[in-house]
Amino acid sequence: MRLFTTCLLSFTLFTGSIFAQGNAASSYAKENYTKKDVYITMRDGKKLFTSIYSPKDASAKKKYPVVMQRTCYSIAPYGEDKFPARLGPSDIMMKEGYIVVYQDVRGRYKSEGSWTNMTPVIDNKKSKNDVDEGSDTYDTIDWLVKNVTGNNGRVGQWGISYPGFYTAAGILSNHPALKASSPQAPISDFFFDDFHHNGSFLESYIFTFPVFGVQKTDTTSKAWYNAQNIKKTSADGYQFLLDVGPLKNFNQWYQNNFYWQETMNHPNYDEFWQKRALPKHYGKVKPAVMIVGGWYDAEDLTGPLAIHRAIKKSDPNAYNTIVMGPFGHGRWSRETGHTLHSNVYFGDSIATFYQKDIEAKFFNHFLKGKGDKNSGLPNAYMYDTGKKEWNTFNQWPAKNAAHQKMFLGSDGKISFSQPAATGAVNFISDPMKPVPYTEDNTTTEGFTPHNYMSEDQRFAGRRPDVLVYQTDVLTEDMTLGGEIMSHLKVATTGTDADWIVKLIDVYPGDEPNHPYLPNKNILMANYWQMVRSEVMPGRFRNSFEKPEAFVANQKTEVNFQLQDVLHTFKKGHRIMIQVQSTAFPLFARNPQKFVVNPYKAEKSDYITATHTVFNDSYIDVEILK
């Protein structure tokens, strides 16, 4: 219980809801702001609890813009005499002066109403009872600009993770006072973000279901869902979850968890998931948008890229920018000094640079300044995780990107031209002995995974059930910038399988250790750094709505997209591709026998199979010249 609570608090910290109390920490906010707690009535009569922090000198003569965060994670501390450690997106913006508003969303904590995960968007609202996050955002903004003393009539919204979803959905409010919106690590579609990747269930999220699947019975300032927490018998998440067995066995804890039951009963991309997807709803976008993400965000890497792409497609003239930094989930919201992810060091004070020169600049321009499209910021502020430096682009993906195919040779080599002769490599996949996704067992029972996104992959590549392909040592730098598509030609002796592709940067053998290594037993010499990875359930190779079994031993195409990348593989390094079928307990195990609903598979459905990868398989990347 204590471990779960600690992880939840850590997660809430990273989402930007930083509400740690303490006299020293909260002194600036308390000395310079006043606080007012109100209930704002929505159009259907439900009341949402809202805390408003205003600079003490705000008045009709000295006006400030509003920045707002709507969250499902509690807007504590509750009480008009209680102040958080920080207000707004950063200390920088807090000290520059904004009216900062926090709101418990519908059905959470002190707000009224019923809670649903990723509230479906209602494009054509016909009555006051047709409510969604767009309408709740509209009604909240409308009340704020009409009732909060000293506001200048301009509103900005921001949020990280789930609050990022509420920010992204808030764009659809179309309220004329909403001038700037910054969805950060936003969820865009639960079938491709967070709880699933391409429909593959992230078993690493299994401990989070009490937070998202229990309705509260009344308004409250306390967590009400802890009674459903899984009672763990081991701190080793790999072994504990392996011992639990098939996914249906989680019913012993979650029989009354509505979100778990929804997940179990909707294994395919049906209407339940489709109506929760945001990207298809964007049309004309009124506020300026700055989407923010981290290249090593193990929770919501797909969301920022998908929403930026959707707005670009639906409204090319919108102010629609994107920032991607060398961060894990939400970690741009706090400065760590030395910026690391797992064992990889990127430099110092990168979060502060983002907060001062990107985030504050964006909000200041649109909420305090001219508010035109000449913000001084580029269309895309992207961090090259190989060169370890910021790059700017007029659009993303970049115009000058050239496609390059990397073929997976049966000799274990990556070739940039198609092999002349047919070949293949096979491996045995046993779901009872799955490949671990990480060597760090201390992280396998947390709220969500984290470090694996840049972790050393030598532990996996030296197993017989992981195929390894690599280039010769590079004689010049090669920058991959843009989209990645995997085109596998495979076969299996079973009737289903997951296919996992990993893009890896192999360091030279003389690479020195840097001074900030968190694990002194790690050698950066020959380090196999994960750059990007993704899973594709073979059952969805032709349709996410209608899964299909494999024909045993028949060569089959499995095509899928990995998330974007900006990474320079330096001279002296190698590019590596790993292919495998399990990464446990990050992803739930595929039974490898086709079943209608994998969430209800029996133990007997899990079978060992031999998988084959043919040498006309290739990874299509974009190279920046």
PDB file of C-alpha atoms in Angstrom, residues 30-148:
ATOM      1  CA  LYS A  30       1.107  32.840   0.182  1.00  0.00           C
ATOM      2  CA  GLU A  31       2.854  36.208   0.434  1.00  0.00           C
ATOM      3  CA  ASN A  32       1.996  37.333  -3.087  1.00  0.00           C
ATOM      4  CA  TYR A  33      -1.347  35.717  -3.898  1.00  0.00           C
ATOM      5  CA  THR A  34      -4.832  35.519  -2.459  1.00  0.00           C
ATOM      6  CA  LYS A  35      -6.907  32.353  -2.740  1.00  0.00           C
ATOM      7  CA  LYS A  36     -10.612  31.876  -3.299  1.00  0.00           C
ATOM      8  CA  ASP A  37     -12.462  28.541  -3.515  1.00  0.00           C
ATOM      9  CA  VAL A  38     -15.665  28.474  -5.545  1.00  0.00           C
ATOM     10  CA  TYR A  39     -18.096  26.087  -7.176  1.00  0.00           C
ATOM     11  CA  ILE A  40     -18.715  26.910 -10.842  1.00  0.00           C
ATOM     12  CA  THR A  41     -22.030  25.643 -12.212  1.00  0.00           C
ATOM     13  CA  MET A  42     -21.944  23.895 -15.579  1.00  0.00           C
ATOM     14  CA  ARG A  43     -24.752  24.129 -18.120  1.00  0.00           C
ATOM     15  CA  ASP A  44     -26.324  20.872 -16.917  1.00  0.00           C
ATOM     16  CA  GLY A  45     -26.362  22.078 -13.285  1.00  0.00           C
ATOM     17  CA  LYS A  46     -23.337  20.119 -12.012  1.00  0.00           C
ATOM     18  CA  LYS A  47     -20.904  22.143  -9.916  1.00  0.00           C
ATOM     19  CA  LEU A  48     -17.131  21.884 -10.320  1.00  0.00           C
ATOM     20  CA  PHE A  49     -14.833  22.816  -7.443  1.00  0.00           C
ATOM     21  CA  THR A  50     -12.333  25.498  -8.423  1.00  0.00           C
ATOM     22  CA  SER A  51      -9.473  27.262  -6.623  1.00  0.00           C
ATOM     23  CA  ILE A  52      -8.484  30.727  -7.839  1.00  0.00           C
ATOM     24  CA  TYR A  53      -5.131  32.250  -6.903  1.00  0.00           C
ATOM     25  CA  SER A  54      -4.880  35.952  -7.769  1.00  0.00           C
ATOM     26  CA  PRO A  55      -1.901  38.307  -7.400  1.00  0.00           C
ATOM     27  CA  LYS A  56      -2.589  40.553  -4.399  1.00  0.00           C
ATOM     28  CA  ASP A  57      -2.371  43.673  -6.527  1.00  0.00           C
ATOM     29  CA  ALA A  58      -4.849  42.460  -9.177  1.00  0.00           C
ATOM     30  CA  SER A  59      -7.525  45.087  -9.683  1.00  0.00           C
ATOM     31  CA  ALA A  60      -9.585  46.884 -12.294  1.00  0.00           C
ATOM     32  CA  LYS A  61      -6.527  49.048 -12.964  1.00  0.00           C
ATOM     33  CA  LYS A  62      -3.912  46.287 -12.862  1.00  0.00           C
ATOM     34  CA  LYS A  63      -5.075  43.236 -14.739  1.00  0.00           C
ATOM     35  CA  TYR A  64      -3.549  39.818 -15.212  1.00  0.00           C
ATOM     36  CA  PRO A  65      -4.291  36.949 -17.599  1.00  0.00           C
ATOM     37  CA  VAL A  66      -5.641  33.642 -16.359  1.00  0.00           C
ATOM     38  CA  VAL A  67      -3.807  30.320 -16.672  1.00  0.00           C
ATOM     39  CA  MET A  68      -5.881  27.271 -15.819  1.00  0.00           C
ATOM     40  CA  GLN A  69      -5.326  23.596 -15.156  1.00  0.00           C
ATOM     41  CA  ARG A  70      -8.170  21.088 -14.985  1.00  0.00           C
ATOM     42  CA  THR A  71      -7.247  17.784 -13.379  1.00  0.00           C
ATOM     43  CA  CYS A  72      -8.568  14.454 -12.163  1.00  0.00           C
ATOM     44  CA  TYR A  73      -5.714  14.169  -9.648  1.00  0.00           C
ATOM     45  CA  SER A  74      -6.988  16.604  -6.964  1.00  0.00           C
ATOM     46  CA  ILE A  75      -6.327  20.324  -6.646  1.00  0.00           C
ATOM     47  CA  ALA A  76      -5.137  20.012  -3.040  1.00  0.00           C
ATOM     48  CA  PRO A  77      -4.306  21.706  -0.759  1.00  0.00           C
ATOM     49  CA  TYR A  78      -7.968  22.403  -0.014  1.00  0.00           C
ATOM     50  CA  GLY A  79      -8.912  25.415   2.079  1.00  0.00           C
ATOM     51  CA  GLU A  80      -8.476  29.128   1.390  1.00  0.00           C
ATOM     52  CA  ASP A  81      -5.675  29.349   3.961  1.00  0.00           C
ATOM     53  CA  LYS A  82      -3.668  26.544   2.311  1.00  0.00           C
ATOM     54  CA  PHE A  83      -1.172  27.263  -0.475  1.00  0.00           C
ATOM     55  CA  PRO A  84       0.859  24.944  -2.716  1.00  0.00           C
ATOM     56  CA  ALA A  85       4.599  24.986  -3.198  1.00  0.00           C
ATOM     57  CA  ARG A  86       4.172  26.449  -6.666  1.00  0.00           C
ATOM     58  CA  LEU A  87       1.504  28.092  -8.766  1.00  0.00           C
ATOM     59  CA  GLY A  88       1.155  27.685 -12.505  1.00  0.00           C
ATOM     60  CA  PRO A  89       3.446  25.852 -14.900  1.00  0.00           C
ATOM     61  CA  SER A  90       6.676  27.133 -13.322  1.00  0.00           C
ATOM     62  CA  ASP A  91       8.220  29.350 -10.651  1.00  0.00           C
ATOM     63  CA  ILE A  92       9.137  31.714 -13.475  1.00  0.00           C
ATOM     64  CA  MET A  93       5.523  32.293 -14.484  1.00  0.00           C
ATOM     65  CA  MET A  94       4.332  32.418 -10.878  1.00  0.00           C
ATOM     66  CA  LYS A  95       6.739  35.279 -10.180  1.00  0.00           C
ATOM     67  CA  GLU A  96       5.865  37.093 -13.419  1.00  0.00           C
ATOM     68  CA  GLY A  97       2.250  37.255 -12.273  1.00  0.00           C
ATOM     69  CA  TYR A  98      -0.793  35.360 -13.496  1.00  0.00           C
ATOM     70  CA  ILE A  99      -4.200  34.539 -12.078  1.00  0.00           C
ATOM     71  CA  VAL A 100      -3.814  30.791 -11.601  1.00  0.00           C
ATOM     72  CA  VAL A 101      -6.878  28.550 -11.578  1.00  0.00           C
ATOM     73  CA  TYR A 102      -7.156  24.859 -10.700  1.00  0.00           C
ATOM     74  CA  GLN A 103     -10.284  22.761 -11.090  1.00  0.00           C
ATOM     75  CA  ASP A 104     -11.320  19.246 -10.076  1.00  0.00           C
ATOM     76  CA  VAL A 105     -12.936  17.833 -13.209  1.00  0.00           C
ATOM     77  CA  ARG A 106     -16.398  16.334 -13.251  1.00  0.00           C
ATOM     78  CA  GLY A 107     -16.755  13.357 -10.927  1.00  0.00           C
ATOM     79  CA  ARG A 108     -13.414  13.791  -9.151  1.00  0.00           C
ATOM     80  CA  TYR A 109     -12.665  14.856  -5.583  1.00  0.00           C
ATOM     81  CA  LYS A 110     -14.731  17.901  -4.584  1.00  0.00           C
ATOM     82  CA  SER A 111     -16.542  18.293  -7.904  1.00  0.00           C
ATOM     83  CA  GLU A 112     -19.995  16.909  -8.622  1.00  0.00           C
ATOM     84  CA  GLY A 113     -21.035  14.559 -11.415  1.00  0.00           C
ATOM     85  CA  SER A 114     -19.939  11.159 -12.684  1.00  0.00           C
ATOM     86  CA  TRP A 115     -16.421  10.305 -13.784  1.00  0.00           C
ATOM     87  CA  THR A 116     -15.520   8.742 -17.108  1.00  0.00           C
ATOM     88  CA  ASN A 117     -12.114   8.081 -18.609  1.00  0.00           C
ATOM     89  CA  MET A 118     -11.346  10.342 -21.563  1.00  0.00           C
ATOM     90  CA  THR A 119     -14.814  11.821 -21.812  1.00  0.00           C
ATOM     91  CA  PRO A 120     -16.147  11.270 -25.356  1.00  0.00           C
ATOM     92  CA  VAL A 121     -16.416  14.443 -27.419  1.00  0.00           C
ATOM     93  CA  ILE A 122     -19.914  15.510 -28.516  1.00  0.00           C
ATOM     94  CA  ASP A 123     -19.380  17.525 -31.688  1.00  0.00           C
ATOM     95  CA  ASN A 124     -23.003  18.522 -32.155  1.00  0.00           C
ATOM     96  CA  LYS A 125     -24.475  19.426 -28.793  1.00  0.00           C
ATOM     97  CA  LYS A 126     -28.270  19.571 -28.937  1.00  0.00           C
ATOM     98  CA  SER A 127     -29.190  20.290 -25.339  1.00  0.00           C
ATOM     99  CA  LYS A 128     -27.734  21.497 -22.052  1.00  0.00           C
ATOM    100  CA  ASN A 129     -27.309  17.858 -21.044  1.00  0.00           C
ATOM    101  CA  ASP A 130     -24.848  17.226 -23.892  1.00  0.00           C
ATOM    102  CA  VAL A 131     -21.692  17.901 -21.913  1.00  0.00           C
ATOM    103  CA  ASP A 132     -18.049  16.982 -22.434  1.00  0.00           C
ATOM    104  CA  GLU A 133     -14.679  18.432 -21.462  1.00  0.00           C
ATOM    105  CA  GLY A 134     -15.021  21.095 -24.149  1.00  0.00           C
ATOM    106  CA  SER A 135     -18.305  22.364 -22.726  1.00  0.00           C
ATOM    107  CA  ASP A 136     -17.029  22.208 -19.135  1.00  0.00           C
ATOM    108  CA  THR A 137     -13.965  24.181 -20.220  1.00  0.00           C
ATOM    109  CA  TYR A 138     -16.169  26.744 -21.985  1.00  0.00           C
ATOM    110  CA  ASP A 139     -18.479  27.182 -18.985  1.00  0.00           C
ATOM    111  CA  THR A 140     -15.521  27.526 -16.624  1.00  0.00           C
ATOM    112  CA  ILE A 141     -13.739  30.133 -18.761  1.00  0.00           C
ATOM    113  CA  ASP A 142     -16.978  32.039 -19.251  1.00  0.00           C
ATOM    114  CA  TRP A 143     -17.519  32.277 -15.490  1.00  0.00           C
ATOM    115  CA  LEU A 144     -13.894  33.233 -14.805  1.00  0.00           C
ATOM    116  CA  VAL A 145     -13.686  36.149 -17.245  1.00  0.00           C
ATOM    117  CA  LYS A 146     -17.012  37.506 -15.978  1.00  0.00           C
ATOM    118  CA  ASN A 147     -16.418  37.069 -12.245  1.00  0.00           C
ATOM    119  CA  VAL A 148     -12.724  37.135 -11.328  1.00  0.00           C
TER     120      VAL A 148
END
